[in-house]
């Protein structure tokens, strides 16, 4: 997963560099606010993604993990293409459809959709929360799609988490909770 992090970081550096270089060419202040907001969101995502260095991901990534990662990369590429289209190729045209169309697309693509994995007796949830497995009261498997188990995890503090684990991490969770 470290390779994915470095690719994500490389795209983030390109986004930030292009934003600094090209945002002064954008005349519409609403466009500037939207573009800056997404650059900040992408930076936040990258900061969350750094947790893999402290809690390394073990095992093979699931198809859902690959699809989620692909969605994040696609969102960053859409941002780069939109910014270049807005400032260089068609700077004299109206871009409401492009910019406002990116809002729901990039927002959706920038979220970690219930991503979780197990590392050293901890459940890493959405690349931001570290939960001790001992704090889990019980869990229910709702369904299995491809190689991802959809779970509802009930914590001892009555909090309920919905997450997906691949085969490898699901079996690790089973061993840890028994």
Short mmCIF file of N, CA, C and O in Angstrom, two decimals, residues 98-157:
data_model
loop_
_atom_site.label_atom_id
_atom_site.label_comp_id
_atom_site.label_asym_id
_atom_site.label_seq_id
_atom_site.Cartn_x
_atom_site.Cartn_y
_atom_site.Cartn_z
N UNK A 98 -18.49 22.32 -15.91
CA UNK A 98 -17.27 21.60 -15.51
C UNK A 98 -17.04 21.73 -14.02
O UNK A 98 -16.89 20.74 -13.30
N UNK A 99 -17.01 22.95 -13.52
CA UNK A 99 -16.67 23.17 -12.11
C UNK A 99 -17.77 22.65 -11.19
O UNK A 99 -17.51 21.91 -10.25
N UNK A 100 -19.02 23.02 -11.44
CA UNK A 100 -20.09 22.58 -10.56
C UNK A 100 -20.37 21.08 -10.71
O UNK A 100 -20.82 20.44 -9.78
N UNK A 101 -20.07 20.53 -11.87
CA UNK A 101 -20.20 19.09 -12.07
C UNK A 101 -19.16 18.31 -11.29
O UNK A 101 -19.39 17.18 -10.89
N UNK A 102 -18.01 18.93 -11.06
CA UNK A 102 -16.96 18.28 -10.27
C UNK A 102 -17.31 18.20 -8.79
O UNK A 102 -16.80 17.34 -8.09
N UNK A 103 -18.13 19.10 -8.31
CA UNK A 103 -18.42 19.14 -6.88
C UNK A 103 -18.92 17.79 -6.37
O UNK A 103 -18.30 17.19 -5.49
N UNK A 104 -20.03 17.24 -6.90
CA UNK A 104 -20.46 15.94 -6.36
C UNK A 104 -19.52 14.80 -6.72
O UNK A 104 -19.30 13.89 -5.93
N UNK A 105 -18.95 14.85 -7.93
CA UNK A 105 -18.07 13.76 -8.38
C UNK A 105 -16.82 13.68 -7.51
O UNK A 105 -16.47 12.64 -6.97
N UNK A 106 -16.12 14.80 -7.38
CA UNK A 106 -14.87 14.79 -6.62
C UNK A 106 -15.16 14.57 -5.14
O UNK A 106 -14.39 13.90 -4.45
N UNK A 107 -16.24 15.10 -4.62
CA UNK A 107 -16.57 14.87 -3.20
C UNK A 107 -16.76 13.38 -2.95
O UNK A 107 -16.24 12.83 -2.00
N UNK A 108 -17.52 12.72 -3.83
CA UNK A 108 -17.74 11.28 -3.67
C UNK A 108 -16.43 10.51 -3.81
O UNK A 108 -16.15 9.61 -3.03
N UNK A 109 -15.64 10.88 -4.81
CA UNK A 109 -14.41 10.15 -5.06
C UNK A 109 -13.37 10.36 -3.97
O UNK A 109 -12.44 9.57 -3.83
N UNK A 110 -13.48 11.42 -3.21
CA UNK A 110 -12.45 11.72 -2.22
C UNK A 110 -12.71 11.08 -0.86
O UNK A 110 -11.92 11.26 0.05
N UNK A 111 -13.78 10.35 -0.73
CA UNK A 111 -14.10 9.73 0.56
C UNK A 111 -13.57 8.30 0.62
O UNK A 111 -13.55 7.60 -0.37
N UNK A 112 -13.15 7.89 1.81
CA UNK A 112 -12.81 6.50 2.04
C UNK A 112 -14.10 5.82 2.48
O UNK A 112 -14.60 6.09 3.56
N UNK A 113 -14.62 4.95 1.64
CA UNK A 113 -15.91 4.33 1.91
C UNK A 113 -15.74 3.12 2.82
O UNK A 113 -15.54 2.01 2.35
N UNK A 114 -15.80 3.36 4.11
CA UNK A 114 -15.77 2.29 5.11
C UNK A 114 -14.55 1.39 4.98
O UNK A 114 -14.63 0.19 5.18
N UNK A 115 -13.42 1.96 4.61
CA UNK A 115 -12.19 1.19 4.49
C UNK A 115 -11.67 0.82 5.87
O UNK A 115 -11.62 1.66 6.76
N UNK A 116 -11.29 -0.44 6.04
CA UNK A 116 -10.78 -0.88 7.33
C UNK A 116 -9.81 -2.03 7.11
O UNK A 116 -9.88 -2.75 6.11
N UNK A 117 -8.91 -2.19 8.08
CA UNK A 117 -8.01 -3.33 8.09
C UNK A 117 -7.51 -3.56 9.51
O UNK A 117 -7.69 -2.72 10.39
N UNK A 118 -6.89 -4.72 9.73
CA UNK A 118 -6.40 -5.11 11.05
C UNK A 118 -4.88 -5.05 11.04
O UNK A 118 -4.24 -5.55 10.12
N UNK A 119 -4.30 -4.45 12.09
CA UNK A 119 -2.85 -4.41 12.24
C UNK A 119 -2.51 -4.41 13.73
O UNK A 119 -2.96 -3.53 14.47
N UNK A 120 -1.74 -5.39 14.17
CA UNK A 120 -1.26 -5.46 15.55
C UNK A 120 -2.38 -5.29 16.58
O UNK A 120 -2.30 -4.44 17.46
N UNK A 121 -3.42 -6.08 16.47
CA UNK A 121 -4.55 -6.04 17.41
C UNK A 121 -5.32 -4.73 17.39
O UNK A 121 -5.98 -4.38 18.36
N UNK A 122 -5.21 -3.99 16.30
CA UNK A 122 -5.96 -2.75 16.14
C UNK A 122 -6.76 -2.82 14.85
O UNK A 122 -6.31 -3.38 13.85
N UNK A 123 -7.93 -2.25 14.90
CA UNK A 123 -8.76 -2.08 13.72
C UNK A 123 -8.54 -0.65 13.24
O UNK A 123 -8.80 0.30 13.97
N UNK A 124 -8.03 -0.50 12.04
CA UNK A 124 -7.81 0.82 11.44
C UNK A 124 -9.03 1.09 10.58
O UNK A 124 -9.30 0.37 9.62
N UNK A 125 -9.77 2.12 10.92
CA UNK A 125 -11.06 2.41 10.29
C UNK A 125 -10.98 3.74 9.55
O UNK A 125 -10.62 4.76 10.14
N UNK A 126 -11.31 3.73 8.28
CA UNK A 126 -11.30 4.93 7.42
C UNK A 126 -9.96 5.66 7.43
O UNK A 126 -9.90 6.87 7.27
N UNK A 127 -8.89 4.94 7.61
CA UNK A 127 -7.54 5.50 7.62
C UNK A 127 -7.38 6.64 8.61
O UNK A 127 -6.49 7.46 8.46
N UNK A 128 -8.20 6.69 9.63
CA UNK A 128 -8.07 7.78 10.59
C UNK A 128 -8.29 7.34 12.03
O UNK A 128 -7.75 7.95 12.94
N UNK A 129 -9.05 6.30 12.24
CA UNK A 129 -9.34 5.86 13.61
C UNK A 129 -8.61 4.56 13.89
O UNK A 129 -8.65 3.63 13.09
N UNK A 130 -7.99 4.52 15.04
CA UNK A 130 -7.32 3.31 15.51
C UNK A 130 -8.13 2.78 16.69
O UNK A 130 -8.24 3.45 17.71
N UNK A 131 -8.68 1.60 16.53
CA UNK A 131 -9.57 1.02 17.53
C UNK A 131 -8.95 -0.27 18.05
O UNK A 131 -8.60 -1.16 17.26
N UNK A 132 -8.80 -0.36 19.35
CA UNK A 132 -8.29 -1.58 19.96
C UNK A 132 -9.34 -2.68 19.78
O UNK A 132 -10.52 -2.47 20.05
N UNK A 133 -8.91 -3.82 19.32
CA UNK A 133 -9.85 -4.92 19.08
C UNK A 133 -10.54 -5.35 20.37
O UNK A 133 -11.68 -5.81 20.35
N UNK A 134 -9.90 -5.13 21.50
CA UNK A 134 -10.50 -5.47 22.78
C UNK A 134 -11.74 -4.61 23.08
O UNK A 134 -12.56 -4.97 23.91
N UNK A 135 -11.86 -3.47 22.40
CA UNK A 135 -13.00 -2.58 22.60
C UNK A 135 -14.22 -2.99 21.77
O UNK A 135 -15.26 -2.36 21.87
N UNK A 136 -14.07 -4.02 20.97
CA UNK A 136 -15.19 -4.51 20.15
C UNK A 136 -16.00 -5.50 20.97
O UNK A 136 -15.47 -6.47 21.50
N UNK A 137 -17.29 -5.23 21.08
CA UNK A 137 -18.18 -6.12 21.81
C UNK A 137 -18.55 -7.33 20.94
O UNK A 137 -18.42 -8.47 21.34
N UNK A 138 -19.02 -7.04 19.73
CA UNK A 138 -19.41 -8.09 18.79
C UNK A 138 -19.47 -7.49 17.39
O UNK A 138 -19.43 -6.27 17.22
N UNK A 139 -19.60 -8.37 16.42
CA UNK A 139 -19.75 -7.91 15.04
C UNK A 139 -20.70 -8.85 14.32
O UNK A 139 -20.88 -10.00 14.71
N UNK A 140 -21.31 -8.32 13.28
CA UNK A 140 -22.22 -9.10 12.45
C UNK A 140 -21.78 -8.96 11.01
O UNK A 140 -21.52 -7.84 10.54
N UNK A 141 -21.70 -10.08 10.32
CA UNK A 141 -21.41 -10.01 8.90
C UNK A 141 -22.73 -9.87 8.15
O UNK A 141 -23.62 -10.71 8.30
N UNK A 142 -22.87 -8.80 7.40
CA UNK A 142 -24.11 -8.56 6.66
C UNK A 142 -24.11 -9.28 5.32
O UNK A 142 -25.10 -9.89 4.95
N UNK A 143 -23.00 -9.17 4.59
CA UNK A 143 -22.92 -9.84 3.29
C UNK A 143 -21.47 -9.90 2.85
O UNK A 143 -20.61 -9.20 3.38
N UNK A 144 -21.25 -10.76 1.87
CA UNK A 144 -19.93 -10.85 1.26
C UNK A 144 -20.09 -10.54 -0.22
O UNK A 144 -20.87 -11.20 -0.91
N UNK A 145 -19.38 -9.52 -0.67
CA UNK A 145 -19.40 -9.13 -2.07
C UNK A 145 -17.99 -9.28 -2.61
O UNK A 145 -17.07 -8.64 -2.10
N UNK A 146 -17.85 -10.15 -3.61
CA UNK A 146 -16.53 -10.49 -4.16
C UNK A 146 -15.64 -10.97 -3.02
O UNK A 146 -15.91 -11.99 -2.43
N UNK A 147 -14.61 -10.22 -2.68
CA UNK A 147 -13.72 -10.65 -1.59
C UNK A 147 -13.77 -9.69 -0.41
O UNK A 147 -12.82 -9.59 0.35
N UNK A 148 -14.89 -8.99 -0.25
CA UNK A 148 -15.05 -8.05 0.86
C UNK A 148 -16.25 -8.43 1.71
O UNK A 148 -17.35 -8.63 1.20
N UNK A 149 -16.01 -8.50 3.01
CA UNK A 149 -17.07 -8.78 3.97
C UNK A 149 -17.60 -7.45 4.50
O UNK A 149 -16.84 -6.65 5.02
N UNK A 150 -18.89 -7.23 4.38
CA UNK A 150 -19.52 -6.04 4.94
C UNK A 150 -19.94 -6.37 6.37
O UNK A 150 -20.70 -7.31 6.59
N UNK A 151 -19.43 -5.59 7.31
CA UNK A 151 -19.67 -5.86 8.72
C UNK A 151 -20.32 -4.69 9.42
O UNK A 151 -20.13 -3.54 9.03
N UNK A 152 -21.06 -5.02 10.47
CA UNK A 152 -21.53 -4.03 11.42
C UNK A 152 -20.83 -4.40 12.74
O UNK A 152 -21.01 -5.50 13.26
N UNK A 153 -20.02 -3.47 13.24
CA UNK A 153 -19.23 -3.71 14.44
C UNK A 153 -19.84 -2.93 15.58
O UNK A 153 -20.02 -1.71 15.50
N UNK A 154 -20.16 -3.63 16.66
CA UNK A 154 -20.72 -3.01 17.86
C UNK A 154 -19.60 -2.88 18.88
O UNK A 154 -18.98 -3.87 19.28
N UNK A 155 -19.35 -1.66 19.30
CA UNK A 155 -18.29 -1.39 20.27
C UNK A 155 -18.86 -1.51 21.68
O UNK A 155 -20.06 -1.42 21.89
N UNK A 156 -17.97 -1.66 22.65
CA UNK A 156 -18.40 -1.75 24.05
C UNK A 156 -19.00 -0.43 24.55
O UNK A 156 -19.81 -0.43 25.45
N UNK A 157 -18.62 0.68 23.91
CA UNK A 157 -19.18 1.98 24.30
C UNK A 157 -20.48 2.29 23.55
O UNK A 157 -20.91 3.43 23.49
#
